[in-house]
């Protein structure tokens, strides 16, 4: 999918509490892109990812997926669009504690009353190395295993694009490295578009396009195989 964000602004609160979290952010994402967005804490990274993935709406600005205006959808239509077309990976995994790994993975399909594709779920579990943990509850899994279950869940509905918000932020460096290798494999073997947020330079450098965000302003700092593009 071609994703295009135009002049996204996000202001939280009013009066003394007013925070301008994003300042006229424009970005084009083409199929197969691997993008990293690096920035310090509070710079607007999560806000941007939530807007790009339709988890939240901007104060002003537009977002299209293949030319379709996403923010003109109702909340219900937007939730369905997200479940079917977009995968999201959170820093805190966000697994449901009372469900097994497998139940967590297929949850997005059940919400859409779709029959899970057993062979595909099996393929995902093998690829992510969680096939022998599939009947375990989240608290019986390590952090790295929980995040791998969350990656499988993000892929369950076969979305074209995956957004990951500091996916290794809660992991030790070894499990974090494993999770990054798996995300790279997901992109290379399955051809998914991957947009990953990080404050780790080494992770940012793995991407083909590296963007940086400071005080809500986004800049493209490097694109692999191309000359450095900067705007603003
Ligand atoms: P990052 O993910 O880069 O740490 P965020 O996007 O979470 O940054 O936040 C950007 C700015 O917006 C911060 O100043 C933060 O305090 C503020 N902010 C984020 N979410 C809210 C909210 N729901 N209400 C008010 N301010 C918020
Ligand atoms: Mg954040």
PDB file of C-alpha atoms and ligand atoms in Angstrom:
ATOM      1  CA  UNK A   1       0.000   0.000   0.000  1.00  0.00           C
ATOM      2  CA  UNK A   2       1.088   3.549  -0.681  1.00  0.00           C
ATOM      3  CA  UNK A   3       0.693   5.596   2.456  1.00  0.00           C
ATOM      4  CA  UNK A   4       0.824   9.353   2.384  1.00  0.00           C
ATOM      5  CA  UNK A   5       0.674  11.674   5.381  1.00  0.00           C
ATOM      6  CA  UNK A   6       0.206  15.365   4.684  1.00  0.00           C
ATOM      7  CA  UNK A   7       0.925  18.113   7.199  1.00  0.00           C
ATOM      8  CA  UNK A   8      -0.086  16.140  10.290  1.00  0.00           C
ATOM      9  CA  UNK A   9      -0.365  18.257  13.419  1.00  0.00           C
ATOM     10  CA  UNK A  10      -1.295  17.024  16.877  1.00  0.00           C
ATOM     11  CA  UNK A  11      -2.014  19.285  19.805  1.00  0.00           C
ATOM     12  CA  UNK A  12      -2.851  17.790  23.199  1.00  0.00           C
ATOM     13  CA  UNK A  13      -4.634  19.742  25.937  1.00  0.00           C
ATOM     14  CA  UNK A  14      -5.657  23.374  26.163  1.00  0.00           C
ATOM     15  CA  UNK A  15      -4.380  26.612  27.706  1.00  0.00           C
ATOM     16  CA  UNK A  16      -1.488  26.037  30.070  1.00  0.00           C
ATOM     17  CA  UNK A  17      -1.568  22.297  29.368  1.00  0.00           C
ATOM     18  CA  UNK A  18      -1.299  22.716  25.598  1.00  0.00           C
ATOM     19  CA  UNK A  19       1.374  20.496  24.034  1.00  0.00           C
ATOM     20  CA  UNK A  20       2.114  20.675  20.307  1.00  0.00           C
ATOM     21  CA  UNK A  21       3.336  17.087  19.834  1.00  0.00           C
ATOM     22  CA  UNK A  22       3.574  17.037  16.017  1.00  0.00           C
ATOM     23  CA  UNK A  23       4.346  19.919  13.729  1.00  0.00           C
ATOM     24  CA  UNK A  24       3.213  19.566  10.074  1.00  0.00           C
ATOM     25  CA  UNK A  25       4.631  16.120   9.449  1.00  0.00           C
ATOM     26  CA  UNK A  26       4.516  14.894   5.847  1.00  0.00           C
ATOM     27  CA  UNK A  27       5.721  11.470   4.771  1.00  0.00           C
ATOM     28  CA  UNK A  28       5.293   9.084   1.841  1.00  0.00           C
ATOM     29  CA  UNK A  29       5.658   5.344   2.423  1.00  0.00           C
ATOM     30  CA  UNK A  30       5.811   2.957  -0.542  1.00  0.00           C
ATOM     31  CA  UNK A  31       5.276  -0.844  -0.497  1.00  0.00           C
ATOM     32  CA  UNK A  32       8.286  -2.699   0.930  1.00  0.00           C
ATOM     33  CA  UNK A  33       9.774   0.348   2.628  1.00  0.00           C
ATOM     34  CA  UNK A  34      11.790  -0.318   5.787  1.00  0.00           C
ATOM     35  CA  UNK A  35      11.746   2.940   7.737  1.00  0.00           C
ATOM     36  CA  UNK A  36      13.182   3.789  11.139  1.00  0.00           C
ATOM     37  CA  UNK A  37      12.197   6.873  13.083  1.00  0.00           C
ATOM     38  CA  UNK A  38      14.586   7.866  15.841  1.00  0.00           C
ATOM     39  CA  UNK A  39      14.089  10.586  18.413  1.00  0.00           C
ATOM     40  CA  UNK A  40      14.479  11.363  22.110  1.00  0.00           C
ATOM     41  CA  UNK A  41      11.778  10.684  24.687  1.00  0.00           C
ATOM     42  CA  UNK A  42       8.833  13.071  24.283  1.00  0.00           C
ATOM     43  CA  UNK A  43       9.749  14.049  20.697  1.00  0.00           C
ATOM     44  CA  UNK A  44       6.426  12.789  19.263  1.00  0.00           C
ATOM     45  CA  UNK A  45       7.408   9.293  18.039  1.00  0.00           C
ATOM     46  CA  UNK A  46       4.438   7.405  19.487  1.00  0.00           C
ATOM     47  CA  UNK A  47       2.055  10.192  18.525  1.00  0.00           C
ATOM     48  CA  UNK A  48       3.268   9.952  14.923  1.00  0.00           C
ATOM     49  CA  UNK A  49       2.974   6.162  14.831  1.00  0.00           C
ATOM     50  CA  UNK A  50      -0.538   6.306  16.297  1.00  0.00           C
ATOM     51  CA  UNK A  51      -1.582   8.814  13.628  1.00  0.00           C
ATOM     52  CA  UNK A  52       0.047   6.895  10.759  1.00  0.00           C
ATOM     53  CA  UNK A  53      -1.683   3.687  11.824  1.00  0.00           C
ATOM     54  CA  UNK A  54      -5.091   5.249  12.492  1.00  0.00           C
ATOM     55  CA  UNK A  55      -4.943   4.468  16.227  1.00  0.00           C
ATOM     56  CA  UNK A  56      -5.553   8.175  16.784  1.00  0.00           C
ATOM     57  CA  UNK A  57      -6.648  11.184  14.748  1.00  0.00           C
ATOM     58  CA  UNK A  58      -4.677  14.419  14.186  1.00  0.00           C
ATOM     59  CA  UNK A  59      -5.673  17.973  15.111  1.00  0.00           C
ATOM     60  CA  UNK A  60      -5.205  18.761  11.418  1.00  0.00           C
ATOM     61  CA  UNK A  61      -3.752  17.101   8.337  1.00  0.00           C
ATOM     62  CA  UNK A  62      -4.570  14.146   6.107  1.00  0.00           C
ATOM     63  CA  UNK A  63      -3.614  10.520   5.717  1.00  0.00           C
ATOM     64  CA  UNK A  64      -4.307   8.319   2.709  1.00  0.00           C
ATOM     65  CA  UNK A  65      -3.801   4.597   2.116  1.00  0.00           C
ATOM     66  CA  UNK A  66      -3.778   3.966  -1.652  1.00  0.00           C
ATOM     67  CA  UNK A  67      -5.514   7.311  -2.076  1.00  0.00           C
ATOM     68  CA  UNK A  68      -8.256   6.526   0.456  1.00  0.00           C
ATOM     69  CA  UNK A  69      -8.765   9.191   3.131  1.00  0.00           C
ATOM     70  CA  UNK A  70      -8.418   7.259   6.378  1.00  0.00           C
ATOM     71  CA  UNK A  71      -9.577   9.910   8.849  1.00  0.00           C
ATOM     72  CA  UNK A  72     -12.902  10.291   7.013  1.00  0.00           C
ATOM     73  CA  UNK A  73     -13.832   6.777   8.210  1.00  0.00           C
ATOM     74  CA  UNK A  74     -16.025   6.394  11.300  1.00  0.00           C
ATOM     75  CA  UNK A  75     -14.321   5.024  14.417  1.00  0.00           C
ATOM     76  CA  UNK A  76     -15.868   1.625  13.756  1.00  0.00           C
ATOM     77  CA  UNK A  77     -14.745   1.553  10.105  1.00  0.00           C
ATOM     78  CA  UNK A  78     -11.281   2.718  11.119  1.00  0.00           C
ATOM     79  CA  UNK A  79     -10.949  -0.078  13.724  1.00  0.00           C
ATOM     80  CA  UNK A  80     -11.936  -2.663  11.122  1.00  0.00           C
ATOM     81  CA  UNK A  81      -9.517  -1.181   8.581  1.00  0.00           C
ATOM     82  CA  UNK A  82      -6.713  -1.330  11.166  1.00  0.00           C
ATOM     83  CA  UNK A  83      -7.439  -4.915  12.161  1.00  0.00           C
ATOM     84  CA  UNK A  84      -7.488  -6.089   8.548  1.00  0.00           C
ATOM     85  CA  UNK A  85      -4.720  -4.036   6.926  1.00  0.00           C
ATOM     86  CA  UNK A  86      -2.267  -2.931   9.630  1.00  0.00           C
ATOM     87  CA  UNK A  87      -0.144  -4.775  12.182  1.00  0.00           C
ATOM     88  CA  UNK A  88       0.965  -2.967  15.333  1.00  0.00           C
ATOM     89  CA  UNK A  89       3.684  -4.014  17.782  1.00  0.00           C
ATOM     90  CA  UNK A  90       3.935  -2.262  21.151  1.00  0.00           C
ATOM     91  CA  UNK A  91       6.866  -1.799  23.505  1.00  0.00           C
ATOM     92  CA  UNK A  92       4.851  -3.441  26.345  1.00  0.00           C
ATOM     93  CA  UNK A  93       3.701  -6.375  24.137  1.00  0.00           C
ATOM     94  CA  UNK A  94       0.022  -5.732  25.131  1.00  0.00           C
ATOM     95  CA  UNK A  95      -0.939  -9.410  25.187  1.00  0.00           C
ATOM     96  CA  UNK A  96      -4.192 -10.339  26.932  1.00  0.00           C
ATOM     97  CA  UNK A  97      -3.055 -12.094  30.147  1.00  0.00           C
ATOM     98  CA  UNK A  98      -5.915 -14.620  30.343  1.00  0.00           C
ATOM     99  CA  UNK A  99      -5.435 -15.913  26.785  1.00  0.00           C
ATOM    100  CA  UNK A 100      -2.824 -18.402  25.590  1.00  0.00           C
ATOM    101  CA  UNK A 101      -0.207 -17.403  23.034  1.00  0.00           C
ATOM    102  CA  UNK A 102      -2.253 -18.967  20.232  1.00  0.00           C
ATOM    103  CA  UNK A 103      -5.482 -17.286  21.376  1.00  0.00           C
ATOM    104  CA  UNK A 104      -3.663 -13.935  21.481  1.00  0.00           C
ATOM    105  CA  UNK A 105      -2.316 -14.492  17.954  1.00  0.00           C
ATOM    106  CA  UNK A 106      -5.716 -15.231  16.427  1.00  0.00           C
ATOM    107  CA  UNK A 107      -7.623 -12.567  18.417  1.00  0.00           C
ATOM    108  CA  UNK A 108      -7.675  -9.983  15.560  1.00  0.00           C
ATOM    109  CA  UNK A 109      -9.289 -12.604  13.295  1.00  0.00           C
ATOM    110  CA  UNK A 110     -11.883 -13.624  15.876  1.00  0.00           C
ATOM    111  CA  UNK A 111     -12.880  -9.949  16.304  1.00  0.00           C
ATOM    112  CA  UNK A 112     -13.665  -9.950  12.575  1.00  0.00           C
ATOM    113  CA  UNK A 113     -15.470 -13.322  12.868  1.00  0.00           C
ATOM    114  CA  UNK A 114     -12.883 -14.846  10.531  1.00  0.00           C
ATOM    115  CA  UNK A 115     -11.758 -18.433  10.649  1.00  0.00           C
ATOM    116  CA  UNK A 116      -8.042 -18.610  11.532  1.00  0.00           C
ATOM    117  CA  UNK A 117      -5.823 -20.172   8.871  1.00  0.00           C
ATOM    118  CA  UNK A 118      -4.278 -22.969  10.986  1.00  0.00           C
ATOM    119  CA  UNK A 119      -1.451 -23.676   8.550  1.00  0.00           C
ATOM    120  CA  UNK A 120      -0.504 -19.994   8.488  1.00  0.00           C
ATOM    121  CA  UNK A 121      -0.597 -19.690  12.306  1.00  0.00           C
ATOM    122  CA  UNK A 122       1.643 -22.770  12.452  1.00  0.00           C
ATOM    123  CA  UNK A 123       4.015 -21.253   9.881  1.00  0.00           C
ATOM    124  CA  UNK A 124       4.183 -17.994  11.893  1.00  0.00           C
ATOM    125  CA  UNK A 125       4.867 -19.833  15.164  1.00  0.00           C
ATOM    126  CA  UNK A 126       7.678 -21.817  13.529  1.00  0.00           C
ATOM    127  CA  UNK A 127       9.183 -18.753  11.943  1.00  0.00           C
ATOM    128  CA  UNK A 128       9.103 -16.914  15.265  1.00  0.00           C
ATOM    129  CA  UNK A 129      10.327 -19.921  17.271  1.00  0.00           C
ATOM    130  CA  UNK A 130       7.291 -20.068  19.591  1.00  0.00           C
ATOM    131  CA  UNK A 131       5.716 -23.333  18.381  1.00  0.00           C
ATOM    132  CA  UNK A 132       6.435 -25.103  21.701  1.00  0.00           C
ATOM    133  CA  UNK A 133       5.007 -22.176  23.735  1.00  0.00           C
ATOM    134  CA  UNK A 134       1.756 -21.785  21.855  1.00  0.00           C
ATOM    135  CA  UNK A 135      -0.502 -23.066  24.684  1.00  0.00           C
ATOM    136  CA  UNK A 136       1.254 -21.014  27.373  1.00  0.00           C
ATOM    137  CA  UNK A 137      -0.146 -17.900  29.028  1.00  0.00           C
ATOM    138  CA  UNK A 138       1.842 -14.657  28.627  1.00  0.00           C
ATOM    139  CA  UNK A 139       3.136 -14.730  32.235  1.00  0.00           C
ATOM    140  CA  UNK A 140       4.694 -18.127  31.509  1.00  0.00           C
ATOM    141  CA  UNK A 141       6.781 -16.636  28.690  1.00  0.00           C
ATOM    142  CA  UNK A 142       9.957 -14.528  28.698  1.00  0.00           C
ATOM    143  CA  UNK A 143       9.802 -10.947  27.432  1.00  0.00           C
ATOM    144  CA  UNK A 144      11.377 -11.931  24.126  1.00  0.00           C
ATOM    145  CA  UNK A 145       8.878 -14.774  23.680  1.00  0.00           C
ATOM    146  CA  UNK A 146       5.957 -12.460  24.515  1.00  0.00           C
ATOM    147  CA  UNK A 147       7.136  -9.985  21.888  1.00  0.00           C
ATOM    148  CA  UNK A 148       7.452 -12.785  19.325  1.00  0.00           C
ATOM    149  CA  UNK A 149       3.836 -13.770  20.078  1.00  0.00           C
ATOM    150  CA  UNK A 150       2.916 -10.095  19.579  1.00  0.00           C
ATOM    151  CA  UNK A 151       4.697 -10.109  16.213  1.00  0.00           C
ATOM    152  CA  UNK A 152       2.712 -13.202  15.189  1.00  0.00           C
ATOM    153  CA  UNK A 153      -0.491 -11.442  16.285  1.00  0.00           C
ATOM    154  CA  UNK A 154       0.463  -8.392  14.204  1.00  0.00           C
ATOM    155  CA  UNK A 155       0.863 -10.698  11.178  1.00  0.00           C
ATOM    156  CA  UNK A 156      -2.223 -12.864  11.760  1.00  0.00           C
ATOM    157  CA  UNK A 157      -4.559 -10.923   9.477  1.00  0.00           C
ATOM    158  CA  UNK A 158      -1.858 -10.784   6.751  1.00  0.00           C
ATOM    159  CA  UNK A 159      -1.513  -6.975   6.767  1.00  0.00           C
ATOM    160  CA  UNK A 160       0.681  -5.158   4.252  1.00  0.00           C
ATOM    161  CA  UNK A 161       2.276  -2.854   6.786  1.00  0.00           C
ATOM    162  CA  UNK A 162       3.650  -3.296  10.292  1.00  0.00           C
ATOM    163  CA  UNK A 163       4.195  -0.414  12.706  1.00  0.00           C
ATOM    164  CA  UNK A 164       6.420  -1.117  15.705  1.00  0.00           C
ATOM    165  CA  UNK A 165       6.755   1.325  18.626  1.00  0.00           C
ATOM    166  CA  UNK A 166      10.103   0.679  20.359  1.00  0.00           C
ATOM    167  CA  UNK A 167       9.604  -3.097  20.039  1.00  0.00           C
ATOM    168  CA  UNK A 168      12.862  -3.885  21.859  1.00  0.00           C
ATOM    169  CA  UNK A 169      12.490  -1.162  24.518  1.00  0.00           C
ATOM    170  CA  UNK A 170      11.463  -3.635  27.239  1.00  0.00           C
ATOM    171  CA  UNK A 171      13.941  -6.369  26.307  1.00  0.00           C
ATOM    172  CA  UNK A 172      17.544  -7.146  27.205  1.00  0.00           C
ATOM    173  CA  UNK A 173      19.984  -6.685  24.353  1.00  0.00           C
ATOM    174  CA  UNK A 174      20.056 -10.368  23.370  1.00  0.00           C
ATOM    175  CA  UNK A 175      16.268 -10.804  23.139  1.00  0.00           C
ATOM    176  CA  UNK A 176      16.048  -7.376  21.526  1.00  0.00           C
ATOM    177  CA  UNK A 177      18.553  -8.479  18.872  1.00  0.00           C
ATOM    178  CA  UNK A 178      16.508 -11.642  18.220  1.00  0.00           C
ATOM    179  CA  UNK A 179      13.301  -9.645  17.877  1.00  0.00           C
ATOM    180  CA  UNK A 180      15.001  -7.273  15.400  1.00  0.00           C
ATOM    181  CA  UNK A 181      16.318 -10.215  13.338  1.00  0.00           C
ATOM    182  CA  UNK A 182      12.769 -11.586  13.198  1.00  0.00           C
ATOM    183  CA  UNK A 183      11.315  -8.260  12.130  1.00  0.00           C
ATOM    184  CA  UNK A 184      13.927  -8.057   9.385  1.00  0.00           C
ATOM    185  CA  UNK A 185      13.012 -11.579   8.273  1.00  0.00           C
ATOM    186  CA  UNK A 186       9.315 -10.678   8.265  1.00  0.00           C
ATOM    187  CA  UNK A 187      10.112  -7.841   5.930  1.00  0.00           C
ATOM    188  CA  UNK A 188      12.488  -9.750   3.661  1.00  0.00           C
ATOM    189  CA  UNK A 189      10.611 -13.071   3.479  1.00  0.00           C
ATOM    190  CA  UNK A 190       7.062 -11.770   3.568  1.00  0.00           C
ATOM    191  CA  UNK A 191       7.592  -8.458   1.753  1.00  0.00           C
ATOM    192  CA  UNK A 192       5.882  -6.372   4.421  1.00  0.00           C
ATOM    193  CA  UNK A 193       6.347  -2.638   4.802  1.00  0.00           C
ATOM    194  CA  UNK A 194       7.973  -1.976   8.190  1.00  0.00           C
ATOM    195  CA  UNK A 195       7.991   1.278  10.138  1.00  0.00           C
ATOM    196  CA  UNK A 196       9.877   1.056  13.395  1.00  0.00           C
ATOM    197  CA  UNK A 197      10.368   3.604  16.142  1.00  0.00           C
ATOM    198  CA  UNK A 198      13.438   3.521  18.299  1.00  0.00           C
ATOM    199  CA  UNK A 199      15.832   5.606  20.312  1.00  0.00           C
ATOM    200  CA  UNK A 200      18.647   3.128  19.552  1.00  0.00           C
ATOM    201  CA  UNK A 201      21.049   4.174  16.774  1.00  0.00           C
ATOM    202  CA  UNK A 202      21.982   0.575  15.925  1.00  0.00           C
ATOM    203  CA  UNK A 203      18.355  -0.359  15.284  1.00  0.00           C
ATOM    204  CA  UNK A 204      17.741   2.828  13.294  1.00  0.00           C
ATOM    205  CA  UNK A 205      20.743   2.001  11.090  1.00  0.00           C
ATOM    206  CA  UNK A 206      19.206  -1.360  10.035  1.00  0.00           C
ATOM    207  CA  UNK A 207      16.483   0.445   8.071  1.00  0.00           C
ATOM    208  CA  UNK A 208      16.693   1.523   4.420  1.00  0.00           C
ATOM    209  CA  UNK A 209      15.214   4.936   5.205  1.00  0.00           C
ATOM    210  CA  UNK A 210      16.185   6.663   8.415  1.00  0.00           C
ATOM    211  CA  UNK A 211      14.115   9.520   9.744  1.00  0.00           C
ATOM    212  CA  UNK A 212      14.609  11.587  12.825  1.00  0.00           C
ATOM    213  CA  UNK A 213      12.049  13.455  14.911  1.00  0.00           C
ATOM    214  CA  UNK A 214      12.875  16.310  17.250  1.00  0.00           C
ATOM    215  CA  UNK A 215      10.212  18.387  19.019  1.00  0.00           C
ATOM    216  CA  UNK A 216       7.523  17.076  16.669  1.00  0.00           C
ATOM    217  CA  UNK A 217       9.387  17.910  13.455  1.00  0.00           C
ATOM    218  CA  UNK A 218      10.322  15.035  11.154  1.00  0.00           C
ATOM    219  CA  UNK A 219      13.398  14.980   8.898  1.00  0.00           C
ATOM    220  CA  UNK A 220      14.684  12.265   6.569  1.00  0.00           C
ATOM    221  CA  UNK A 221      18.375  11.769   7.393  1.00  0.00           C
ATOM    222  CA  UNK A 222      19.408   8.898   5.141  1.00  0.00           C
ATOM    223  CA  UNK A 223      18.101   6.630   2.429  1.00  0.00           C
ATOM    224  CA  UNK A 224      20.168   3.568   1.546  1.00  0.00           C
ATOM    225  CA  UNK A 225      21.298   3.449  -2.070  1.00  0.00           C
ATOM    226  CA  UNK A 226      20.273   7.045  -2.643  1.00  0.00           C
ATOM    227  CA  UNK A 227      21.878  10.370  -1.903  1.00  0.00           C
ATOM    228  CA  UNK A 228      20.880  11.844   1.424  1.00  0.00           C
ATOM    229  CA  UNK A 229      17.484  13.472   1.236  1.00  0.00           C
ATOM    230  CA  UNK A 230      16.613  16.278   3.594  1.00  0.00           C
ATOM    231  CA  UNK A 231      13.664  18.548   3.641  1.00  0.00           C
ATOM    232  CA  UNK A 232      12.675  21.545   5.715  1.00  0.00           C
TER     233      UNK A 232
HETATM  234  P1  LIG B   1       7.671   9.809  22.380  1.00  0.00           P
HETATM  235  O1  LIG B   1       6.948   8.588  21.948  1.00  0.00           O
HETATM  236  O2  LIG B   1       8.671  10.318  21.386  1.00  0.00           O
HETATM  237  O3  LIG B   1       8.308   9.643  23.733  1.00  0.00           O
HETATM  238  P2  LIG B   1       5.014  10.991  22.551  1.00  0.00           P
HETATM  239  O4  LIG B   1       4.497  10.986  21.176  1.00  0.00           O
HETATM  240  O5  LIG B   1       4.515   9.949  23.480  1.00  0.00           O
HETATM  241  O6  LIG B   1       6.620  11.010  22.518  1.00  0.00           O
HETATM  242  O7  LIG B   1       4.697  12.417  23.206  1.00  0.00           O
HETATM  243  C1  LIG B   1       5.001  13.651  22.566  1.00  0.00           C
HETATM  244  C2  LIG B   1       4.574  14.805  23.479  1.00  0.00           C
HETATM  245  O8  LIG B   1       3.163  14.812  23.615  1.00  0.00           O
HETATM  246  C3  LIG B   1       5.125  14.712  24.889  1.00  0.00           C
HETATM  247  O9  LIG B   1       5.401  16.023  25.342  1.00  0.00           O
HETATM  248  C4  LIG B   1       4.004  14.088  25.676  1.00  0.00           C
HETATM  249  O10 LIG B   1       4.068  14.463  27.020  1.00  0.00           O
HETATM  250  C5  LIG B   1       2.781  14.653  24.985  1.00  0.00           C
HETATM  251  N1  LIG B   1       1.641  13.731  25.029  1.00  0.00           N
HETATM  252  C6  LIG B   1       1.574  12.482  24.514  1.00  0.00           C
HETATM  253  N2  LIG B   1       0.370  11.920  24.688  1.00  0.00           N
HETATM  254  C7  LIG B   1      -0.368  12.859  25.362  1.00  0.00           C
HETATM  255  C8  LIG B   1      -1.717  12.903  25.852  1.00  0.00           C
HETATM  256  N3  LIG B   1      -2.547  11.871  25.667  1.00  0.00           N
HETATM  257  N4  LIG B   1      -2.120  14.019  26.488  1.00  0.00           N
HETATM  258  C9  LIG B   1      -1.287  15.083  26.656  1.00  0.00           C
HETATM  259  N5  LIG B   1      -0.017  15.113  26.217  1.00  0.00           N
HETATM  260  C10 LIG B   1       0.441  14.016  25.591  1.00  0.00           C
HETATM  261 MG1  LIG B   2       6.792   6.682  22.787  1.00  0.00          MG
END
